[in-house]
Coordinates of C-alpha atoms and ligand atoms in Angstrom, one line a residue:
X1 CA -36.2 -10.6 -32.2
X2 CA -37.6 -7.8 -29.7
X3 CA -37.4 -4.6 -30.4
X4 CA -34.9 -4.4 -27.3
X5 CA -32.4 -7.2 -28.8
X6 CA -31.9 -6.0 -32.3
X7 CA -30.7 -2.3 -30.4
X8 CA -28.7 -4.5 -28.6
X9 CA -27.3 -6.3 -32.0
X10 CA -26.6 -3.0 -33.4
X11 CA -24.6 -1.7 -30.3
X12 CA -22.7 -5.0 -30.7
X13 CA -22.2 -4.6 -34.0
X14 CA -21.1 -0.8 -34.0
X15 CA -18.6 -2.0 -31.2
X16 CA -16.5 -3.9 -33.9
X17 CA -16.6 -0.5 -36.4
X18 CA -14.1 1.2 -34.2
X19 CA -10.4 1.8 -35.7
X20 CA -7.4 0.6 -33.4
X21 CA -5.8 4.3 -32.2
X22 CA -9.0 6.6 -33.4
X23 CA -11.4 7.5 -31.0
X24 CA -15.0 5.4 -31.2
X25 CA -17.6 6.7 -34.2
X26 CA -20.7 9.6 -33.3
X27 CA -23.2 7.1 -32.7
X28 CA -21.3 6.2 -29.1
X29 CA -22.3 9.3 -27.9
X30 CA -26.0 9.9 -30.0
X31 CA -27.7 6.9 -29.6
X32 CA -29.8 6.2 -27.3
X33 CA -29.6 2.5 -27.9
X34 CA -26.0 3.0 -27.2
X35 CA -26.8 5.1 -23.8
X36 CA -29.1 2.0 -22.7
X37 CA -26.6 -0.1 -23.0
X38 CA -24.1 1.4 -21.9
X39 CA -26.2 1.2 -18.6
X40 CA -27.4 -2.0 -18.3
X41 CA -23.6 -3.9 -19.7
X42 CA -21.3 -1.3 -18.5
X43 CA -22.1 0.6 -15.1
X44 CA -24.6 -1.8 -14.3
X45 CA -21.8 -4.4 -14.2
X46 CA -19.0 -2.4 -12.7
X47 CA -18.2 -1.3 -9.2
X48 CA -19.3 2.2 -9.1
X49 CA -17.6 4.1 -5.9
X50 CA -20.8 5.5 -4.4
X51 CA -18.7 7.0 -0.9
X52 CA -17.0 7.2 2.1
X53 CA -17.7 5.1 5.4
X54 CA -17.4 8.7 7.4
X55 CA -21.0 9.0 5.4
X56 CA -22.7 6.6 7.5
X57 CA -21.0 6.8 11.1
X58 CA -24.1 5.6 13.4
X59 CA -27.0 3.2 12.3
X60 CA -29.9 4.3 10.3
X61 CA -27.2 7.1 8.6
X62 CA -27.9 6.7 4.8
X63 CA -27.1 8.1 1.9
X64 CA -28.4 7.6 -1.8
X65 CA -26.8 6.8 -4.9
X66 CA -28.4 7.9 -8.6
X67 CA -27.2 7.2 -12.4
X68 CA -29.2 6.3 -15.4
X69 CA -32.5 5.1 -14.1
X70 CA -30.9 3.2 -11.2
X71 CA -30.8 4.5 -7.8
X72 CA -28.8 2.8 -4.6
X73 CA -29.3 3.4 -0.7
X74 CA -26.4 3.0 1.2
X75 CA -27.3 2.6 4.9
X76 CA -25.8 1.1 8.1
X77 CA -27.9 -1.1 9.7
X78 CA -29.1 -1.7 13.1
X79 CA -26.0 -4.7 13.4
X80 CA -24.1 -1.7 12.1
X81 CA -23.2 -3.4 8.9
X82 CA -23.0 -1.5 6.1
X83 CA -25.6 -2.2 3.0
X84 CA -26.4 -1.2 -0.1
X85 CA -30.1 -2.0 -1.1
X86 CA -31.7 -1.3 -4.6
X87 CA -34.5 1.7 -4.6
X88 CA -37.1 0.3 -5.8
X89 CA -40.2 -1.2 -3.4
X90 CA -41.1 -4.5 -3.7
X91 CA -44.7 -3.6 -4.2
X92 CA -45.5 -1.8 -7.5
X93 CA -41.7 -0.4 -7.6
X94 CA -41.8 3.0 -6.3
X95 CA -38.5 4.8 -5.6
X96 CA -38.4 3.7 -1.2
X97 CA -36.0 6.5 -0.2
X98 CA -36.4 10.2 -1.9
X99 CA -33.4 12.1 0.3
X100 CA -29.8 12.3 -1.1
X101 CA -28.7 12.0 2.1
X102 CA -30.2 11.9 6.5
X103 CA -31.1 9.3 9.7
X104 CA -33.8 6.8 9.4
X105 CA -35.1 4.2 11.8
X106 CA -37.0 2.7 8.7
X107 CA -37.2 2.6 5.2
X108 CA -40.8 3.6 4.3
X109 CA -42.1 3.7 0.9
X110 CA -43.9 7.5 -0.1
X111 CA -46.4 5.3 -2.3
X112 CA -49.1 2.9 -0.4
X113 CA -46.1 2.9 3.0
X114 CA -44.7 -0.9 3.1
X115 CA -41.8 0.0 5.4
X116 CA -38.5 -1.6 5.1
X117 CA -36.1 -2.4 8.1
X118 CA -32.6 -0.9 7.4
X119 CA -31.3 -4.4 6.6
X120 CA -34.1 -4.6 3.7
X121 CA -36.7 -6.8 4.7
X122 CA -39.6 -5.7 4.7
X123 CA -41.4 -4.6 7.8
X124 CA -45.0 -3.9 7.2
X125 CA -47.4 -3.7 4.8
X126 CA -51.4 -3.3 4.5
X127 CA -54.3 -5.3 3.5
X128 CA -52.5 -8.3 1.8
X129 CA -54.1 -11.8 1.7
X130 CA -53.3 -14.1 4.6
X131 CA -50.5 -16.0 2.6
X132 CA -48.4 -13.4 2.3
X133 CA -45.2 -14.0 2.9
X134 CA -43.5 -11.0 3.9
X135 CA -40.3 -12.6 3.5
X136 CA -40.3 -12.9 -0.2
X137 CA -40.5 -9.4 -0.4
X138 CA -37.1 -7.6 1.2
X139 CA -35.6 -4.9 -1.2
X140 CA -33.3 -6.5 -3.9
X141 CA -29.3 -6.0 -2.2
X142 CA -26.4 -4.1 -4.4
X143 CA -23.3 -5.9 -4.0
X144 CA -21.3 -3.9 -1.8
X145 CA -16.9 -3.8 -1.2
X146 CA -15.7 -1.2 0.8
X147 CA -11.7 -0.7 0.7
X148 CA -10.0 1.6 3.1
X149 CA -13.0 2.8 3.9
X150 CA -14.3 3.8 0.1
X151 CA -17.5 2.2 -0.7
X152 CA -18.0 0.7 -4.0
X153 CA -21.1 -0.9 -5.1
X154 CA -22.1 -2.8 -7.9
X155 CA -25.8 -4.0 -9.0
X156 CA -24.7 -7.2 -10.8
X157 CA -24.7 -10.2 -8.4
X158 CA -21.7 -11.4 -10.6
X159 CA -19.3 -8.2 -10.0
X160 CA -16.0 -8.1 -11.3
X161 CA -13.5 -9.5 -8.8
X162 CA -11.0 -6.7 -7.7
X163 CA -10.2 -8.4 -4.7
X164 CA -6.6 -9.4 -6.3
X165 CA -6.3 -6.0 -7.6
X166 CA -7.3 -4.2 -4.3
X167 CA -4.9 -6.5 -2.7
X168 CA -1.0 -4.9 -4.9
X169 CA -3.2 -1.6 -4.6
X170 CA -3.4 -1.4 -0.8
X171 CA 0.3 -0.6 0.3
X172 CA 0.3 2.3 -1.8
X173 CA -2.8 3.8 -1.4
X174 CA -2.7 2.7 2.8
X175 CA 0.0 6.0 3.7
X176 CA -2.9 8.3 2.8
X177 CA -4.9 6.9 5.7
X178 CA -8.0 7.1 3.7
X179 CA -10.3 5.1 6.3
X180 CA -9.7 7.9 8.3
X181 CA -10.8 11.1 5.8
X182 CA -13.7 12.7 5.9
X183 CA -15.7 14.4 3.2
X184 CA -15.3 17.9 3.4
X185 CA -17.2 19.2 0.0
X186 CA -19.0 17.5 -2.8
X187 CA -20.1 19.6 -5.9
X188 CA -21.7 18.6 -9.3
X189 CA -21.0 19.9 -12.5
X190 CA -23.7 18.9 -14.8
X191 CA -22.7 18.8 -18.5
X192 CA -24.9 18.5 -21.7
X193 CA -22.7 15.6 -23.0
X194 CA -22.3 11.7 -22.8
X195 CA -21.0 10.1 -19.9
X196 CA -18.0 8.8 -22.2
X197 CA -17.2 12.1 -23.7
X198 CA -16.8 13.6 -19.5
X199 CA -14.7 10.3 -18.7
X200 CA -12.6 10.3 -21.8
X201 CA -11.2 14.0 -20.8
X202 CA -10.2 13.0 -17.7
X203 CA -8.3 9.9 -19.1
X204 CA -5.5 12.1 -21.1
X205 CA -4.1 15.5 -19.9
X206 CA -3.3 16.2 -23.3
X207 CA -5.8 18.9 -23.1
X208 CA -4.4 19.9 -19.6
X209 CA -1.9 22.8 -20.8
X210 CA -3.8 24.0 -23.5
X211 CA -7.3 24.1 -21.3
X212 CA -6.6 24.1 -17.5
X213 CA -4.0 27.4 -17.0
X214 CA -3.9 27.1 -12.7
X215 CA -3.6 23.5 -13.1
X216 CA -1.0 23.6 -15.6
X217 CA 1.6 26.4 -12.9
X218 CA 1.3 23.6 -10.9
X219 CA 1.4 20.0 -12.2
X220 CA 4.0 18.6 -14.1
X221 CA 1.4 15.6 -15.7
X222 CA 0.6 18.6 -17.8
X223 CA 3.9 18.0 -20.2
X224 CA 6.0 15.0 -20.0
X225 CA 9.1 16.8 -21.2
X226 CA 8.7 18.7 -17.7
X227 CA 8.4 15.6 -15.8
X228 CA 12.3 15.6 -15.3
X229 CA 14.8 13.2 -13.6
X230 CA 15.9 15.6 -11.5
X231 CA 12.2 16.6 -10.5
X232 CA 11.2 12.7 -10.3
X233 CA 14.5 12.0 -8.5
X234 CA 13.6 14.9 -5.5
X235 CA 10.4 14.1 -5.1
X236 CA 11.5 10.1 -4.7
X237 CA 14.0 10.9 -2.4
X238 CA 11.6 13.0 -0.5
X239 CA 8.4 10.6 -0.1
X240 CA 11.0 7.8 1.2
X241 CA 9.4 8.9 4.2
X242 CA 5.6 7.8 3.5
X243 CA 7.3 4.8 1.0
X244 CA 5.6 5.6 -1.8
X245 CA 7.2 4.6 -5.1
X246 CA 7.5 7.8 -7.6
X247 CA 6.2 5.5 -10.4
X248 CA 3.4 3.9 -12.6
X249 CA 1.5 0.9 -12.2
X250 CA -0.8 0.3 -14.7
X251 CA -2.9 -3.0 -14.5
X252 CA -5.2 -1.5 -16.9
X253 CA -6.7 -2.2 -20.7
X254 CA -4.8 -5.1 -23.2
X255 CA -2.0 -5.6 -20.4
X256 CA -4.2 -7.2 -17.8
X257 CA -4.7 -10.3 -17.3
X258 CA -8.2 -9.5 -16.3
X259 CA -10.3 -6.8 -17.2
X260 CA -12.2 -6.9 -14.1
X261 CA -9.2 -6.2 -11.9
X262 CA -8.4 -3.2 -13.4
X263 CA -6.1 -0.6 -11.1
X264 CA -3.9 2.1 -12.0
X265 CA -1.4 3.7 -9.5
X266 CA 0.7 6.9 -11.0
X267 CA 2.5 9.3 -8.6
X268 CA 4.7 12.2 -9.4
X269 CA 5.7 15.6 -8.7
X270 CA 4.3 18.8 -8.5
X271 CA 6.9 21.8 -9.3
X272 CA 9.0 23.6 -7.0
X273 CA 7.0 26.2 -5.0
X274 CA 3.8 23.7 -5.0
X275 CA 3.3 21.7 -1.5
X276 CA 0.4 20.9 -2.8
X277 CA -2.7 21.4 -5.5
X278 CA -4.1 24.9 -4.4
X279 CA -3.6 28.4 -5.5
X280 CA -0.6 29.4 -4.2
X281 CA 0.6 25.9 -3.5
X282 CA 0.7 26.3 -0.1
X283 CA -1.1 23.1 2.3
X284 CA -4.6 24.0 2.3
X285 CA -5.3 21.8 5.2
X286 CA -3.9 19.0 7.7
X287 CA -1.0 16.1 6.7
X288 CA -3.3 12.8 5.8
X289 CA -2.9 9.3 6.9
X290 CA 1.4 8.4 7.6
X291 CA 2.9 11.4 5.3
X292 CA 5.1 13.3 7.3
X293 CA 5.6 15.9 5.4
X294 CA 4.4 18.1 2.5
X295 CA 6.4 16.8 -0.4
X296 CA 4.7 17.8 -3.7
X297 CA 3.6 14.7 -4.7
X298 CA 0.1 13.8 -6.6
X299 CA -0.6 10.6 -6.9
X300 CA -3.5 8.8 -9.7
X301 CA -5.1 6.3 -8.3
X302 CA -8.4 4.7 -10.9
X303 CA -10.0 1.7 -9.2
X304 CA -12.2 0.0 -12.0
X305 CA -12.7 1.3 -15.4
X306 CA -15.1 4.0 -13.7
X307 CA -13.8 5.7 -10.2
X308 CA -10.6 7.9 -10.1
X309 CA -9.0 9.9 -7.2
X310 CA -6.0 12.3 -6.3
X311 CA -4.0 12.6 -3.5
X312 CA -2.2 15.1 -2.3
X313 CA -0.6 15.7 1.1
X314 CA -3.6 16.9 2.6
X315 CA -6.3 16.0 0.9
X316 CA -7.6 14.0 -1.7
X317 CA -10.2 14.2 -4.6
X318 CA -12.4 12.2 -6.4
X319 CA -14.2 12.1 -9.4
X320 CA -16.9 10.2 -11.6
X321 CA -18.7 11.2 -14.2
X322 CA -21.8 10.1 -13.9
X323 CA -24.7 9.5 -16.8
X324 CA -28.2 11.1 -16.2
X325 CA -29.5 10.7 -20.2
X326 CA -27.9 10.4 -22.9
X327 CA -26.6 13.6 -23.2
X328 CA -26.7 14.8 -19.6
X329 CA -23.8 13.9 -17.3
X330 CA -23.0 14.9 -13.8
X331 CA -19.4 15.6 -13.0
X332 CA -19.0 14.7 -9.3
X333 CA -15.6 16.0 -7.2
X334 CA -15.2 15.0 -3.8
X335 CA -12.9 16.7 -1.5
X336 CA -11.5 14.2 1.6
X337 CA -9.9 15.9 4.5
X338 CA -8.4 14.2 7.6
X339 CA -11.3 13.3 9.6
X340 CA -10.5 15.3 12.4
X341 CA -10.0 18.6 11.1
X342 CA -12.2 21.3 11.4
X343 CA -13.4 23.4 9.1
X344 CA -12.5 27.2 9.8
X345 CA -9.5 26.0 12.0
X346 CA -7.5 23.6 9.8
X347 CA -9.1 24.1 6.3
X348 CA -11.7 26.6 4.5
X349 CA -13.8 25.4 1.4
X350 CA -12.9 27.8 -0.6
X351 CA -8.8 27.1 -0.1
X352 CA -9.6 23.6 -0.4
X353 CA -11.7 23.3 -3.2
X354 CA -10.2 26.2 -5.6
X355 CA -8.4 24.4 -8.3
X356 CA -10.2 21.5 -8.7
X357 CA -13.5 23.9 -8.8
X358 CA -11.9 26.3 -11.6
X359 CA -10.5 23.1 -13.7
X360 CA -13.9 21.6 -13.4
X361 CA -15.3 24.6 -14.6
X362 CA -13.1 24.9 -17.4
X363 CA -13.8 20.6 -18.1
X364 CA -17.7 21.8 -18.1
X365 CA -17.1 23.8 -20.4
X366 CA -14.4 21.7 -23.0
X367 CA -16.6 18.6 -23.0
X368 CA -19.3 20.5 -23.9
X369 CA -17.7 21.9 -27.4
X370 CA -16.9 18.3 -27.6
X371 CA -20.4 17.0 -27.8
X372 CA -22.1 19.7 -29.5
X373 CA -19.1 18.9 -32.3
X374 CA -19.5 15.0 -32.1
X375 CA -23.1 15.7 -32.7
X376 CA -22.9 17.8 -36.4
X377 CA -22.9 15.2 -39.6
X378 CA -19.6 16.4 -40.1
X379 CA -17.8 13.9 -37.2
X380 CA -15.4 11.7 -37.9
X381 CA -12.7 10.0 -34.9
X382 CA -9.9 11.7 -35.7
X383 CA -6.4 9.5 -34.0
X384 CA -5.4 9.7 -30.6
X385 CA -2.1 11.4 -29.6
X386 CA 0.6 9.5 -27.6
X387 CA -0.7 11.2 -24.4
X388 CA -4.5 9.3 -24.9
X389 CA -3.1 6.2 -24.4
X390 CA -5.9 6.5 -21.0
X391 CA -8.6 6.9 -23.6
X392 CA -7.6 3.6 -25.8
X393 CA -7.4 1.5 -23.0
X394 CA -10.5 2.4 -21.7
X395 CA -11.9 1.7 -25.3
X396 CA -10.3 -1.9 -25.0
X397 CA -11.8 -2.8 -22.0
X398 CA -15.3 -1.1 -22.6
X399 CA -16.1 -2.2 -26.0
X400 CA -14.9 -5.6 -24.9
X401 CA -17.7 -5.6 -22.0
X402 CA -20.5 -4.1 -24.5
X403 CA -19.8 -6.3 -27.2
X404 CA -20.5 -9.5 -24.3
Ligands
LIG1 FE1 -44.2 1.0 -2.6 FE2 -46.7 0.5 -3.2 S1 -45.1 0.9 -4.5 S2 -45.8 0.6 -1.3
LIG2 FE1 -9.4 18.4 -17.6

């Protein structure tokens, strides 16, 4: 046995050591082995939401696409298709593309400058022998969905199929018009913690009232004894007009009938006084997509195990949380407008992107304590309360792909 297979027997093993209703044991979040893993069997083999097609509007627009040790390019070619090609050259396996984001007409590699066509083949290259056969050599593809304009990508040839989930999804994500958004801001909140420990606070709000304070005014997720009929009822009778059902659909964890078409669809209201998620719960910019009207609705929406979003009226947010080393972890928020409003006229950043910038901040800060506690010798999973239920099926489905 390698070295590299009896890690990956112990990460199996320590996958079966977890007790139903606790959260998972320390080594989770301190082992490396674990971490690697967690790459390779987890994100590796999950759609990852990447962006938005308003990212790459015109051929040769591109946009890059980091976690773990993997790196994506996500570029519209000259056909205008949209592709998603693996960063790493074919030659001696150089990152190819070193921007975040930019226009290319090529894909040129910094290290000895085979150049790449925006389809992935490559284009030219120096001194090889006569036999070379160029076409043996185009960068490796990412498999690529996009869905109402929300590009996912995945670097398994074998994703999961979410087609079937996408498809009962799709109504009730279409009145937000998302296809048509734009992004407005991204931010990154990088945290000295493991990737799990970031997405694991996001999955429960039972932290919400005790830890987020402008989030909490505002959103009634925060206690479910606030959540009222009459509150529910209102906000129902109100968002007839976009169709939306005030409801929960949850085709996640031991429920589904397949892991890989995991959705989750939860919208409810916001209380009186609050249009929307902002600090004085007034619109902070333009309706979105079919609503009609500013009703104080949010709406969940997690698409795979590992891509979640909010929508309000006007704009709509989304998160990962994505791993850089073990215990480094980038918490991305994205902020989608309507595509054609203008910043200054119909929006400001700072309107915009105020409470889900302070609770971010406050998140930072939360999962941190977190990790520097799950790291002492003293840790043990204490038991989940009944508002983690997000975390325990995440467990189910996570340990079951690990333990593959
Ligand atoms: Fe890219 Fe050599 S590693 S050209
Ligand atoms: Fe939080």
């Amino acid at each position: 046995m390698s070295l590299d297979q009896a890690a990956i027997a112990d990460v199996k093993e320590l996958a079966t050591t977890r007790q139903a209703g606790f959260a998972l044991p320390g080594a989770f979040y301190t082992s490396q082995a674990v971490f690697d893993h967690d790459i390779k069997s987890f994100w590796n083999r999950n759609w990852i939401w990447v962006g938005h097609v308003s990212q790459v509007p015109e051929p040769g627009n591109f946009f890059r696409f980091d976690y773990g040790a993997e790196s994506v390019v996500v570029v519209r070619d000259r056909q205008s298709e949209i592709r998603a090609h693996v960063n790493v050259c074919r030659h001696r396996g150089s990152r190819v593309c070193l921007e975040a984001s930019g226009k290319t007409s090529v894909l040129s590699c910094p290290y000895h400058a085979w150049t790449y066509d925006l389809d992935g083949s490559l284009r030219t290259e120096r001194e090889m022998d006569a036999d070379f056969n160029r076409a043996d050599y185009s960068l490796f593809s990412a498999s690529l969905k996009i869905f109402q304009g929300l590009i996912f990508v995945c670097l398994s040839d074998q994703p999961p199929d979410l087609q079937p989930a996408l498809e009962r999804l799709a109504p009730l994500t279409k009145p937000f018009g998302i296809e048509n958004l734009k992004v407005a801001h991204s931010a990154s909140y990088p945290v000295p913690a493991n990737w799990k420990l970031a997405l694991e606070n996001y999955l429960e709000c039972y932290h919400c009232a005790p830890a987020h304070k402008e989030y909490s005014r505002s959103h009634s997720l925060k206690d479910p004894a606030s959540m009222t009929e009459e509150l529910l009822s209102a906000l129902a009778e109100n968002s007839s007009l976009a169709g939306l059902p005030v409801a929960e659909l949850n085709e996640t964890g031991p429920d589904a009938e397949n892991l890989g078409s995991d959705i989750y669809y939860r919208r409810y209201p916001l209380y009186p006084g609050y249009k929307t998620g902002s600090r004085s719960g007034k619109p902070v910019a333009p309706l979105v997509g079919e609503l009609t009207g500013y009703d104080g609705g949010a709406t969940d929406v997690m698409i795979g195990p590992l891509n979640s979003f909010l929508a309000y009226a006007d704009y709509i947010v989304g998160y990962r949380f994505v791993p850089r080393t073990l215990q480094e972890t980038d918490i991305q928020i994205v902020w989608m407008v309507r595509g054609d409003a203008v910043e200054g006229r119909d929006y400001t950043i700072d309107d915009l992107t105020w409470l889900w910038d302070v609770t971010s901040q406050d998140d930072e800060r939360i999962i941190r304590y977190n990790q520097q506690g799950v790291n002492s010798v003293a840790f043990r999973p204490g038991p989940l309360s009944n508002m983690e239920w997000g975390i325990e099926t995440f467990y189910h489905g996570y340990l079951q792909r690990i333990g593959e």
